[in-house]
Each structure stands twice: as C-alpha cells, then as structure tokens.
Coordinates of C-alpha atoms in Angstrom, one line a residue:
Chain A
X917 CA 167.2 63.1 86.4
X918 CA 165.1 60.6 84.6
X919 CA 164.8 60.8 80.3
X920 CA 161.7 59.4 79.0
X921 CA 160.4 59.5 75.1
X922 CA 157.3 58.1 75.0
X923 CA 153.8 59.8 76.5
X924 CA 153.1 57.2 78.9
X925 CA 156.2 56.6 80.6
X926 CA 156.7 60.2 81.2
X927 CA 153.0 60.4 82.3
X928 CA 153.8 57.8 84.7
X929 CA 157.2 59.4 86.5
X930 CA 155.1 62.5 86.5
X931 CA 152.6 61.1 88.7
X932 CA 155.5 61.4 91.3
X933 CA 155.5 65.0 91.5
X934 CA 152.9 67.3 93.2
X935 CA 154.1 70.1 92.0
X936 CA 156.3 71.1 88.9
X937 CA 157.8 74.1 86.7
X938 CA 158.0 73.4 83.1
X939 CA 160.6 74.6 80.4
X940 CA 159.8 73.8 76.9
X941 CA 162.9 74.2 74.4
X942 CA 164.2 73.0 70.8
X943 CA 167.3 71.7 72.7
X944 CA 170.9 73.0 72.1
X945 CA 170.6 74.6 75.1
X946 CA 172.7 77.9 76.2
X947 CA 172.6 80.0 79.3
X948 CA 168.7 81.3 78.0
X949 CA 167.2 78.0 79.0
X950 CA 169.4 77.3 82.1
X951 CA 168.4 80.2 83.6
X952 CA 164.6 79.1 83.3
X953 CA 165.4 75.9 84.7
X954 CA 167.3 77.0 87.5
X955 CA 164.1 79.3 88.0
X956 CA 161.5 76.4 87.3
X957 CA 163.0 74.3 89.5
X958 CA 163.6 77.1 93.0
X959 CA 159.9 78.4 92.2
X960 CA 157.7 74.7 91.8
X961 CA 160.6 72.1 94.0
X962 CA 160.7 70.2 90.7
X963 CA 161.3 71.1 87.1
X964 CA 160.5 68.8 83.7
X965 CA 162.0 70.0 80.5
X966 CA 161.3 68.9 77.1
X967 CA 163.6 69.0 73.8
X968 CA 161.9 68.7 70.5
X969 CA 162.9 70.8 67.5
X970 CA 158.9 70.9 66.2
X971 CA 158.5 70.3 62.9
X972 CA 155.0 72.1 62.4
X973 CA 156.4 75.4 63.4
X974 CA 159.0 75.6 60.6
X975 CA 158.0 77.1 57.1
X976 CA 158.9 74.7 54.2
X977 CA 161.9 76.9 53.0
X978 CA 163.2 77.3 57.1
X979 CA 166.2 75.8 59.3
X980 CA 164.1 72.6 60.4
X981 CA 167.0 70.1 59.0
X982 CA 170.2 72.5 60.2
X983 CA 168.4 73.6 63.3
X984 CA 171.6 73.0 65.7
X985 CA 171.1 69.8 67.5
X986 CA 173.1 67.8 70.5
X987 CA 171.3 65.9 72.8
X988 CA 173.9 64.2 74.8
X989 CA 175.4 67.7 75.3
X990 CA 172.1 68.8 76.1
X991 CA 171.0 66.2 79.0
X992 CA 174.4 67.1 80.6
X993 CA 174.1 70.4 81.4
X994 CA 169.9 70.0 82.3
X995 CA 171.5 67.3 85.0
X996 CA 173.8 70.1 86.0
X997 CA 170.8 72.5 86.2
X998 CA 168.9 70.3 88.5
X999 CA 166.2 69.0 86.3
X1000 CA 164.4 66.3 87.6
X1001 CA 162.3 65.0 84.4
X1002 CA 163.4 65.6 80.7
X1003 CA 160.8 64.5 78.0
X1004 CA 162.3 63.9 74.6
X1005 CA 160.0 62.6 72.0
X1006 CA 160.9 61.6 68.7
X1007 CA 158.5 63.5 65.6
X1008 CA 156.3 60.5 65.4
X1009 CA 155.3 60.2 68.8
X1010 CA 153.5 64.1 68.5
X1011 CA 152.3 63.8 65.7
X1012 CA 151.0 59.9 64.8
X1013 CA 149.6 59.0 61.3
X1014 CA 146.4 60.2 61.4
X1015 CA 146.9 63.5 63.5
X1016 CA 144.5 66.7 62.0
X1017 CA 144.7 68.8 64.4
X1018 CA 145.8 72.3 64.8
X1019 CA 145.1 75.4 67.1
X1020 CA 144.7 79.1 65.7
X1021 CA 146.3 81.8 67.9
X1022 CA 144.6 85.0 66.3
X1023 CA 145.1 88.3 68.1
X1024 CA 149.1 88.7 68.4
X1025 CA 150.0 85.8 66.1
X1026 CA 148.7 87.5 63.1
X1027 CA 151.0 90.7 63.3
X1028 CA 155.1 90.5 62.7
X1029 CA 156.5 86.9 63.1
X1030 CA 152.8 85.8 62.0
X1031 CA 153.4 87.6 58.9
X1032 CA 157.1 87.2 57.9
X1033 CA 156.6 82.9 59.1
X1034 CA 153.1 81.7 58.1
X1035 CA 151.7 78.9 60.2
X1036 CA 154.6 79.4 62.8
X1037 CA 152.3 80.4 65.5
X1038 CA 149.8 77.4 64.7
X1039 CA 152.7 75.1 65.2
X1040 CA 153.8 76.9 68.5
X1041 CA 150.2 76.8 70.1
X1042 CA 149.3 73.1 69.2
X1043 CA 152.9 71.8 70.1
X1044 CA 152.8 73.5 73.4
X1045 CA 149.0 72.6 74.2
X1046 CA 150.2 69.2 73.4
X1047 CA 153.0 69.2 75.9
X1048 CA 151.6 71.9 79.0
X1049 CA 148.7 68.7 78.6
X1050 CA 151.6 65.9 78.8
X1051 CA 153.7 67.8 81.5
X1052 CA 150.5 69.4 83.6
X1053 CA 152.9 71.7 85.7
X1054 CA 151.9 74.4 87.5
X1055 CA 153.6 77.1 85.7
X1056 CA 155.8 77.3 82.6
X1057 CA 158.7 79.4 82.0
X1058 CA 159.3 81.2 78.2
X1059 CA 162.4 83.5 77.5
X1060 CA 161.7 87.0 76.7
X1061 CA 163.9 87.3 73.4
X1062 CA 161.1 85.0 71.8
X1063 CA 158.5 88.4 72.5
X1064 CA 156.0 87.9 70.7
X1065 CA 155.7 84.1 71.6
X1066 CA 155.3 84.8 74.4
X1067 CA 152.4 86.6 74.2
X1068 CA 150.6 84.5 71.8
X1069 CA 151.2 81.8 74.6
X1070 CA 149.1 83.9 77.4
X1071 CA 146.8 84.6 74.7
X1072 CA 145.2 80.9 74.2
X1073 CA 146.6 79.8 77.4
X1074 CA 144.2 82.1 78.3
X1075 CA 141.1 81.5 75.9
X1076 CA 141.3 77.6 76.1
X1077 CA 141.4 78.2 79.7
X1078 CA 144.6 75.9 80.4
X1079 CA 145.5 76.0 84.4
X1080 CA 149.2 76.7 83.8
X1081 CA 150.7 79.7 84.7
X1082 CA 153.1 81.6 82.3
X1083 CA 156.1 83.0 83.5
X1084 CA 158.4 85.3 81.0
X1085 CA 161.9 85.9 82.5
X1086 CA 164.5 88.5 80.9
X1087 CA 166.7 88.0 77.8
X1088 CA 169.9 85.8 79.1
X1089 CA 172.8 87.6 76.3
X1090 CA 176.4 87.1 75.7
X1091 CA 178.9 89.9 77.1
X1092 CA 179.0 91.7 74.0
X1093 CA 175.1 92.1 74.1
X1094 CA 173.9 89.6 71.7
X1095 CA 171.4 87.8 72.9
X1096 CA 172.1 83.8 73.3
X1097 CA 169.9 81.8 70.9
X1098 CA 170.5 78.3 69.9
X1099 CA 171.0 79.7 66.2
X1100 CA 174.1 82.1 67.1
X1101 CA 176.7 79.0 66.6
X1102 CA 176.0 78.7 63.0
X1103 CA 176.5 82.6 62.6
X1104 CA 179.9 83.0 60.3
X1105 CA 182.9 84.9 62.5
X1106 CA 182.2 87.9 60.4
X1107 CA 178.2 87.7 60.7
X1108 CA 179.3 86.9 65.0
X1109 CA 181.2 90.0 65.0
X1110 CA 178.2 92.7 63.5
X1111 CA 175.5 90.6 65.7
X1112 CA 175.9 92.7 68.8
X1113 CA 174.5 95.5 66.6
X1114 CA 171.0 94.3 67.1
X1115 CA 170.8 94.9 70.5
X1116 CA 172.8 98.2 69.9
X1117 CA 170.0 99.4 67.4
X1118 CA 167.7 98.5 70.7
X1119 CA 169.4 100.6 73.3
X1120 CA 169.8 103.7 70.7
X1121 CA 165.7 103.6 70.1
X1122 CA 165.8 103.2 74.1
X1123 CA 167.6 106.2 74.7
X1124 CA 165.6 108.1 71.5
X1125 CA 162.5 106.9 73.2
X1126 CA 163.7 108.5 77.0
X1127 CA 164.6 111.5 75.6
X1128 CA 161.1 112.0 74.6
X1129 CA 160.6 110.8 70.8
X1130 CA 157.4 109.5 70.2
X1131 CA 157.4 108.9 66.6
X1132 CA 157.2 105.1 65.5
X1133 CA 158.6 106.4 62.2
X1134 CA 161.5 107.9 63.5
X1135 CA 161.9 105.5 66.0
X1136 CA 161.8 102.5 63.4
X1137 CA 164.4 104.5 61.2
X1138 CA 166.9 104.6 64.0
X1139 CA 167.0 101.6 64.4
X1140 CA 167.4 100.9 60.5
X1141 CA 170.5 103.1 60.3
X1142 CA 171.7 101.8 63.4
X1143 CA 171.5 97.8 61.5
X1144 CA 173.0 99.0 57.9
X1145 CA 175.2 100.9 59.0
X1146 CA 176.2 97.8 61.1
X1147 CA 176.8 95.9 57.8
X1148 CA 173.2 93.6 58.7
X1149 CA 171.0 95.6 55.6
X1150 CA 169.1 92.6 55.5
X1151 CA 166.4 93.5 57.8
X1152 CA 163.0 91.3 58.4
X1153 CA 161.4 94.1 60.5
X1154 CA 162.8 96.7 62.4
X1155 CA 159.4 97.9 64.3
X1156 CA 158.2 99.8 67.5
X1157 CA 154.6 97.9 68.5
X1158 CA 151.8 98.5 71.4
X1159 CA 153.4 95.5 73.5
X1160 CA 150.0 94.6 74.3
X1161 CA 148.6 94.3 70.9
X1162 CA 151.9 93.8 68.7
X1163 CA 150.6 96.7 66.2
X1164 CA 152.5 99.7 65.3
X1165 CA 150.7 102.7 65.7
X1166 CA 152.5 106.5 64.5
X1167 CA 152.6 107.7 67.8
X1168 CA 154.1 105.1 70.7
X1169 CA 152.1 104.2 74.1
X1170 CA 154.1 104.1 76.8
X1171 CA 154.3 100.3 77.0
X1172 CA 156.1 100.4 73.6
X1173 CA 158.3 97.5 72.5
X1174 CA 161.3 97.5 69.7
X1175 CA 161.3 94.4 67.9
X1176 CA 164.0 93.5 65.2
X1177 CA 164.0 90.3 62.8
X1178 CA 167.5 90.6 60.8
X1179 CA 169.3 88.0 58.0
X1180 CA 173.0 87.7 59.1
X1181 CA 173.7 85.8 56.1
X1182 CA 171.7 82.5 56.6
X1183 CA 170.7 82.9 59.8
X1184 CA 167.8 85.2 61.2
X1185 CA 168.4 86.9 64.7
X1186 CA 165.4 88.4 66.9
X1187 CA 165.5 90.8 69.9
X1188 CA 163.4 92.7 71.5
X1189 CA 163.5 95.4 74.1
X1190 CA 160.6 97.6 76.2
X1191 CA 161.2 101.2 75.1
Chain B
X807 CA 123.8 69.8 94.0
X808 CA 126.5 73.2 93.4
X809 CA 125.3 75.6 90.5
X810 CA 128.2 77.8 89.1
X811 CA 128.7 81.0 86.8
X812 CA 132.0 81.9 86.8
X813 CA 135.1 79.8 85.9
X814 CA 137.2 80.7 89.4
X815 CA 134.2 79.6 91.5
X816 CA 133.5 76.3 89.9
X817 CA 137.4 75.2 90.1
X818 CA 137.0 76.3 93.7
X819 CA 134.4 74.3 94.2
X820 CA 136.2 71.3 91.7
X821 CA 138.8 71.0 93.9
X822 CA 136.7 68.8 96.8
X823 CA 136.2 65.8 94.0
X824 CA 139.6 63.5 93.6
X825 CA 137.0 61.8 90.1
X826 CA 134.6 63.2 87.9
X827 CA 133.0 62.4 85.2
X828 CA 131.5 65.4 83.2
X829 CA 128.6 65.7 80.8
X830 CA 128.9 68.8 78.2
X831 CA 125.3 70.0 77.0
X832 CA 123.3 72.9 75.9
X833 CA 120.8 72.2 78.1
X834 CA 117.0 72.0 77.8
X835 CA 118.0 68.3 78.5
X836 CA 116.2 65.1 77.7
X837 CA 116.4 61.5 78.5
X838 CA 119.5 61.3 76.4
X839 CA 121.7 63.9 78.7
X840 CA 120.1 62.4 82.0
X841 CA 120.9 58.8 81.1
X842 CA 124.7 60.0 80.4
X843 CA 124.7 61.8 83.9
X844 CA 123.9 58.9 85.6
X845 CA 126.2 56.6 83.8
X846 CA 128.7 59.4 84.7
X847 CA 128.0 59.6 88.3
X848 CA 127.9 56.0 88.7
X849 CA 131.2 55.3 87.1
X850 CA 133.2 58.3 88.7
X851 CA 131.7 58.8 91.9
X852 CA 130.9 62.2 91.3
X853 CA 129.4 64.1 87.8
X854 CA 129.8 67.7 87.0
X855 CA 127.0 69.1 84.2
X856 CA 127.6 72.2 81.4
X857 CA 125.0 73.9 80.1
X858 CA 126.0 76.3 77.4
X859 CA 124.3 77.0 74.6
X860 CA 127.6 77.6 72.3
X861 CA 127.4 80.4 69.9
X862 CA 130.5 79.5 67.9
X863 CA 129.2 76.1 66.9
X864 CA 126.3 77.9 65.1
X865 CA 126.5 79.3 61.6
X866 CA 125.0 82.9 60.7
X867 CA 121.9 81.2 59.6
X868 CA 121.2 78.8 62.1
X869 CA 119.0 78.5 64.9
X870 CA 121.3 80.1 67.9
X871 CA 118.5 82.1 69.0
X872 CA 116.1 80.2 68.6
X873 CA 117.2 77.1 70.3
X874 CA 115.3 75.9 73.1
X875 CA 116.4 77.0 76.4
X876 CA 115.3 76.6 80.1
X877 CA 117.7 76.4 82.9
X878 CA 115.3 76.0 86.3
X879 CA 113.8 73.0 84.7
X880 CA 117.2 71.7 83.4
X881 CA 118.6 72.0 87.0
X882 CA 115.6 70.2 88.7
X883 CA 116.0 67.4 86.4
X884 CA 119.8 67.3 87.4
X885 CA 119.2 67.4 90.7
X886 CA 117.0 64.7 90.4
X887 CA 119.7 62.8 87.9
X888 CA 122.6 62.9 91.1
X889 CA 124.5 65.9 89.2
X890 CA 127.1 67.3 91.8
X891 CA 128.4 70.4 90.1
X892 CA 126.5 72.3 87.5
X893 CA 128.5 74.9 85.1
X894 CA 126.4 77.6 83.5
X895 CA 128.5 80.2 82.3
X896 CA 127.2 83.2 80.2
X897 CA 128.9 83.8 76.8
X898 CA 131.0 86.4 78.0
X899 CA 132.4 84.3 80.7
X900 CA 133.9 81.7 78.1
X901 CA 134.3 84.4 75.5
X902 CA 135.3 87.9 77.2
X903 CA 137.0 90.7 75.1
X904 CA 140.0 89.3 73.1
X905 CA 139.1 86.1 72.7
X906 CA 141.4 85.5 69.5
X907 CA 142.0 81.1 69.8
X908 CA 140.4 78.7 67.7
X909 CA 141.2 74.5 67.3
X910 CA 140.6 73.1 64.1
X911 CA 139.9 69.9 64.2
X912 CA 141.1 68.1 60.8
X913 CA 140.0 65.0 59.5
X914 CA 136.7 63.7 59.9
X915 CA 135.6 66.9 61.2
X916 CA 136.1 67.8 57.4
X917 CA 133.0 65.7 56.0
X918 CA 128.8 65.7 55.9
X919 CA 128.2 68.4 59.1
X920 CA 131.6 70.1 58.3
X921 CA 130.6 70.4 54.8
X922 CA 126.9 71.0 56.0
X923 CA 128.1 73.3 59.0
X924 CA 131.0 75.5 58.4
X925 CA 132.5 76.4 61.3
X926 CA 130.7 73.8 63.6
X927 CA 133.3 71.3 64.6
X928 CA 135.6 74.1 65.1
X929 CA 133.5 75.7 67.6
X930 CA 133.0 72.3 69.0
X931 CA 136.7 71.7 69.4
X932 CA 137.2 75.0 71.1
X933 CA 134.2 75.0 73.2
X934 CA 135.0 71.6 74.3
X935 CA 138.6 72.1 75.1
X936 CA 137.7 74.7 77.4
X937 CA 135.5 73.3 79.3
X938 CA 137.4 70.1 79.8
X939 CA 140.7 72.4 81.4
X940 CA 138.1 74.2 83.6
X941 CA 136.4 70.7 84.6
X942 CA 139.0 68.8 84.4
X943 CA 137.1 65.4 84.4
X944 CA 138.5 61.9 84.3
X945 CA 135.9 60.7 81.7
X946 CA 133.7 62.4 79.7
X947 CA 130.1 61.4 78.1
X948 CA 128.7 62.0 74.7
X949 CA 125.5 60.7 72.8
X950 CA 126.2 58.6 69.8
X951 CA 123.6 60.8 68.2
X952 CA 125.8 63.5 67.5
X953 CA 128.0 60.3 66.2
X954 CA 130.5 62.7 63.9
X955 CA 131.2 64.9 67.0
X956 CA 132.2 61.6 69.1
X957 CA 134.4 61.0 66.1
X958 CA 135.8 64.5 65.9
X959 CA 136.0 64.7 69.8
X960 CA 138.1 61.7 70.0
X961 CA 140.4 62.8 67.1
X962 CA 141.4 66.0 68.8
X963 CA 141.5 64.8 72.4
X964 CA 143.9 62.1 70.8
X965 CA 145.6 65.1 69.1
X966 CA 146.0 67.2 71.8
X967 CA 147.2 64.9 74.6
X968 CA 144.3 66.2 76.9
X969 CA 143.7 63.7 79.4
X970 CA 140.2 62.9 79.5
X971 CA 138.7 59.7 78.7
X972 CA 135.9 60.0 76.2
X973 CA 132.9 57.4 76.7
X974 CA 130.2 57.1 74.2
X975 CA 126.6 56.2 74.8
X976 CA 123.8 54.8 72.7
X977 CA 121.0 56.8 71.2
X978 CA 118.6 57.1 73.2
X979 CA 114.7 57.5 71.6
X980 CA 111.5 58.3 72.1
X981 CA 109.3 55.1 72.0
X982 CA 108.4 55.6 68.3
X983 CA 112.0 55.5 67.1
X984 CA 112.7 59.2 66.9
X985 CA 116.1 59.7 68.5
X986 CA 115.3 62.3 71.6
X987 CA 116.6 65.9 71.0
X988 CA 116.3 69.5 72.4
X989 CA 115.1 70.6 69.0
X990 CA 112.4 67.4 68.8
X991 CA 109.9 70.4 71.1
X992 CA 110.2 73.1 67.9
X993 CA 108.5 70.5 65.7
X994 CA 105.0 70.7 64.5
X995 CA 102.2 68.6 65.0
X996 CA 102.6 66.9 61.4
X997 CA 106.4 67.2 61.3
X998 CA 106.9 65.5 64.9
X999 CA 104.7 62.6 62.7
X1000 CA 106.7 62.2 60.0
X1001 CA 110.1 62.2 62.0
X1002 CA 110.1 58.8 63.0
X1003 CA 111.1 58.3 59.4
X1004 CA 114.3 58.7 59.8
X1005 CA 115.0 55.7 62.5
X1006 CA 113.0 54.1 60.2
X1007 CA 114.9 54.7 56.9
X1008 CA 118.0 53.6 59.2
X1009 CA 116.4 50.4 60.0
X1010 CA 115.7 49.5 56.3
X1011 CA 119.3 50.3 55.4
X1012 CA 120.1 47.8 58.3
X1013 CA 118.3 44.9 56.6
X1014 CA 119.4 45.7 53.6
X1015 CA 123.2 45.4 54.8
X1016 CA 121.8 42.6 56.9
X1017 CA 121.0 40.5 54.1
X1018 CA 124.3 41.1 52.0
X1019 CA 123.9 44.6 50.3
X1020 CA 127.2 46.4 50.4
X1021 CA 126.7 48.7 47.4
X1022 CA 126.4 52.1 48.6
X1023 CA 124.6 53.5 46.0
X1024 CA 121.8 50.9 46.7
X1025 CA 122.0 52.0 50.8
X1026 CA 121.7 55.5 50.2
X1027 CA 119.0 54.9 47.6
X1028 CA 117.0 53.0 49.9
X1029 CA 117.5 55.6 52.5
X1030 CA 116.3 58.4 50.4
X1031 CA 113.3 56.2 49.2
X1032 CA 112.0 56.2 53.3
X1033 CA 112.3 59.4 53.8
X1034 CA 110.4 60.7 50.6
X1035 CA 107.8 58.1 51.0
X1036 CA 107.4 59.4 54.7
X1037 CA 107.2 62.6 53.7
X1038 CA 110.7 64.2 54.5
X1039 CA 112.3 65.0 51.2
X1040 CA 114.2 68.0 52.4
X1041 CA 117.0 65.7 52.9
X1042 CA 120.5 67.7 53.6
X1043 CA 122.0 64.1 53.1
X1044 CA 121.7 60.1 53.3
X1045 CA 124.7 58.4 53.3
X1046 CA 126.7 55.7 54.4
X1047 CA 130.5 56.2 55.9
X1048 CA 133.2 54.2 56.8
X1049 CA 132.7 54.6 61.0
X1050 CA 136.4 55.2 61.0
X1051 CA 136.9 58.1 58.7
X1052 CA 133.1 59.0 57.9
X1053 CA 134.5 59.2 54.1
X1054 CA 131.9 57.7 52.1
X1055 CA 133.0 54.3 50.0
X1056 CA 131.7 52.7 47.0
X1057 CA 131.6 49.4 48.9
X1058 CA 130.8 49.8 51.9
X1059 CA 133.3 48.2 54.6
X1060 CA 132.4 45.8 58.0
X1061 CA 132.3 49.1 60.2
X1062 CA 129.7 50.6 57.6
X1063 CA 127.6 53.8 59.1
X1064 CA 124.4 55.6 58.3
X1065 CA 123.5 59.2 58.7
X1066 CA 121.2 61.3 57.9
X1067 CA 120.6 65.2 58.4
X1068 CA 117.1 66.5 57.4
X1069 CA 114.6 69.0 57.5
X1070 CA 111.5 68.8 59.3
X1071 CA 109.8 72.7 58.5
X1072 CA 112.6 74.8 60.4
X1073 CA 114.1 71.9 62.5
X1074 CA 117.1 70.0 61.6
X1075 CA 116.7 66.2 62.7
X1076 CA 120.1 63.6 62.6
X1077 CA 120.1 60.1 62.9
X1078 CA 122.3 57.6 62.4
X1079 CA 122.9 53.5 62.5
X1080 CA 125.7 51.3 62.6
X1081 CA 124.8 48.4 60.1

C-alpha cells in the first residue's frame, strides 16, 4: 500500500493502474468504509482511498475542529483492507491561495441536508470533482446512510458528464442497529445507549408503511413519537421524501424513503431507510 | 473526418485516439478557430472540434438566437483544417431534463464580462467542464481574444484538478486590425468601418505605455478618446487590468492589459492588448 499527499506523486503511482475503484472518506474509518473498500478493490482489481476531513463542507458553527481524527489508526486497517493507494492531502494542497472555485449541485441538494447545512452540498460536489479528477477510477463507492449525498453525487456526476461510475452499497450498522458513523465515538454512554432508537423509528415507519399507510403525515409522526419517546426530542427532520426527488409529498410513491437528522446532545446522527 | 451527436457515440469513437488536442467553439468558425485546430492537430497528433452554440453563457437579453450559425460550412472548413472528430450535440443532449449542476468560477471570472455578463463565466465553466470529461483531451486551445475566459478557464481547471492542459493562442485579425469573430458577419456596412477602432485604440494605449505612461486613468482616457473619435462611443468599457487578476490598478503593473467591450449597432465587438 503506497501513502502519497501531494497531487503529483499520487498522479504518478496512479499511472500504474489500469483500472481502479475509488472510496472517498473523512478518515476515522469503521466497518462502513471497509466494506466499500473490500468491494472497490474485488469489483476494479485495485482500490485508492482518500482521507480528508473537507473543510468547505462544514458550516461555520459545525464539528470541522472535533471531527474524530486518527490517521495512523486509519492506514492500518486500509492495509488490512487491501488498498493499494491511499491519497491524504493536507487542506492547502485542495484548496491553494488563490482557489475560487465552487460547483452548485441544485436538484436534490436544495431539499433536507441542503436546508438544515447551507453550502454543504457545494463543498461535497467540488471536493469530490476535485478528487474523482485526481483518482480517475472507474467507479466510486458511497455508503448509503449518507442518502441524500449520494444522490446529489449521481446528480452532477451526471450533468458534468464525469466517466465515473457511482456505486451505493447498504448501511454497514452496529448489532444494536445504529448505524456506524465516524461521529458515534464522541456520542456520551447515555446518548450511545438511546442511539439505536433512530433506526428503530425507521423500521416502525417500515412496518406502518407495509401495512398499507400512505400518509407522509402520519408516517413522519411515527417516527417523531418513536424519537421522543426515545429520550432524542431534538429532532433535525424526521421526513418521508420521493427518493428520487428528496421532496415530501402528503401521499408517499412507492419508492418512498424515511430520513431522520437527530441532536444526541452534541452530536447529529443521520439514517435513512427505503419504506 | 467523424461527425458526432450524441455523447455515447463520440466516446465510442474517442476511444481509437491515445492524444488529442480539442478545440471548444460555437461554430460558424473563422481563421481564429482553424488556426487553433491546426496548432492542435499538429501538436497532439490528433484534434477533436465542438460546435455548440451554449445557451447558458447567454443572458436573457443577448443574442442566443440570433448568433450566426451554419454547420455544413463549419464542417467543410474542418475537414479541410485536419479535424478528426467533430462534436455537435443539440441542447438537449448536454442539457436533458434535470439538469440541476452549475460551476462557479470565482475570481477573475468576477470582473468587466462578469460584471457586464451575468451568468456568462458560469455557463462557461459548466459548458466547458463537460465537454472536456466527454473529450477528454490532453491539451486544449483557446483564442486570446476571449482573454478573460483563458483567465477564468485556467483558474477553474487549476481548481478543479481536471487534467487538461490549456494552450492559449494569439488573436488572430482581419488584415485591417479588427480581431476576426463570428459576430464580425452581423455588422453593417458603416459599423464593420468603424470597428477597426478598437485594435486601434489598443495600439495607441500600447505607445502610450511604451513610452513610460503607467497612469491608468491616462490609458483608459486615451482609449476612450479612439473610440469616440472613430465613431464607437457605445463603449460597455475601456480599461486596463492587471493580466493576472483582471482587477483594475491605479498604476498600472509590468503585466498591464487592455480591453475593451463595445457596441457596434446590435453587435458586441472585444479586444484586447497586452502592453
């Protein structure tokens, strides 16, 4: 496994690979991003990975500074994984002095996430443009819990006509159902103990939904009780959306998809789960 | 010579060239587009032509519709140039339903046609972008005419990581002065007269800056003076930039530039001169 920080040396080991899969993370990897890599690497031969917590998709009053960070630990288990090429750049070699430029996902990225974390989107599209145009694999592989990124990544993947295929793989969660996130270690015991509730509000709106209920509005206040009553009141959005389109509408499509966005004291979980 | 409309058939047909160098246009090309296709060919091996008349560069009072189109003679005169593949998409091909991406290209793409042009370089940006992942070039040609969009070109390729070289050309003009253009053939009679002013005005300000003038008031000044005197007061402006950051400067530095941007009846002419 070769570590490179700057553009052009990684540029230049690339050049040794026909083919590669690609796995972009914020490091302080769990099981989530192993399970891409593993993927990455059966599905292209080879598999580059790149950690870098990205400054330009954080809102001023965010978790960029506490944003959970080891990269010794991290290298480890990616040589475990079988990664072949791990790119970790340094802020200032993205973004130089003099950089000005930024892409605007519309579409997707102006509904939930868009909303609640301004400019988050724009960060995610340019810093991934960036690096699918560093990297130049064949496909890339995005975790599922992150729904709504994901779909703002096929969306200008898409318009700005990038030759990289997106691959979205399931939610990777811990055995009581939460689902792993690079976050859940700074969750207080107390907060760790009522996070499984998020994916329990999911699986109740599942089982509403099977059982024939249509209505987003009762739909969204299931999951709502399900989360308070949980002790986690402090909920970002609690939603039913068109999974195509992210918007609600009062009476669900089939292709409907729960989203939650929830405070557990200082830290905010997301999950997500096709109704 | 291979003439494409869709985006899967040219990448078919992309994949028999290792090099390419790739000229973007609008068409109803000129000596300007033909010399950069041969410099192109002749450096790559190979050249690969756009023509697309980009309708998200144009504000809603500019002259989209009536810009001066004709694709069999364009394609006879790349034939004739050594173009191997020809892209001619229709809008809807680069723009189908859902199109929801833009790149906004900061910087320098924020003074004299971004103030003039809303909207322009970020159509520029986006238009480019695409066409470059569908083309995939090594190098890519541009006239110094349009010498802000080099400049804003540069920026975001730089930006963006996207691994193209960008080569810039001189001006080239007609033998009176006036720099050649697709929109020269929409002037009248008397206007396509006066026009040479503007190289003219451009030459002046040379001399001036020649012979020790650094004030930029003076430069402009002497600029605007030309251009009245000829005949061409609808002047959207005369100034002089620093080349690096197109910011104007009360003293003008070493890498001193002047543009201009006027009205000739219903055509907009540019210009401009390193002095």
């Amino acid at each position: 496994m070769q570590v490179f920080e700057t553009i052009a040396a990684f540029r230049t080991a690339r050049k040794g690979y026909a083919a590669l899969g690609f796995v972009p993370t914020m490091g302080f990897l769990h099981e989530g991003h192993l399970g891409l890599v593993r993927r990455a690497k059966a599905e292209n031969g080879a598999v580059a990975v790149s950690i870098f917590v990205n400054p330009t998709q954080f809102g001023p009053n965010e978790d960029y500074a506490s944003y959970p960070r080891d990269p010794d630990r991290d290298l480890a288990l990616l040589k475990d994984a079988g990664a072949d090429l791990v790119f970790l750049p340094t802020p200032d070699v993205l973004y130089p002095p003099g950089f000005a430029t930024r892409i605007e996902a519309g579409g997707v990225a102006d509904e939930l996430e868009g909303q609640s974390r301004p400019g988050h989107f724009s960060g995610v599209a340019t810093v991934v443009t960036k690096l699918f145009n560093i990297v130049q694999p064949q496909r890339a592989y995005f975790g599922q819990k992150d729904a709504q990124q994901c779909a703002v990544v096929r969306r200008f993947v898409a318009d700005l006509d990038i030759p990289v295929e997106i691959v979205v793989c399931d939610i990777a969660r811990e055995t009581d159902g939460l689902a792993r996130s690079s976050r859940n270690v700074r969750l207080t015991p107390e907060n760790r103990q009522k996070a499984p509730a998020l994916y329990e509000a999911l699986q109740e709106a599942a089982r509403l939904f099977r059982s024939g209920e249509r209505n987003t509005d009762v739909l969204e206040g299931a999951l709502r009780v399900s989360l308070i009553k949980a002790g986690l009141p402090d909920i970002d959005y609690a939603t039913v959306v068109n999974a195509d389109t992210f918007r609600r509408e009062g009476s669900c499509s089939e292709n409907a998809l729960a989203l939650l966005a929830v405070k557990a004291g200082a830290v905010r979980l997301i999950d997500n789960m096709p109704l």
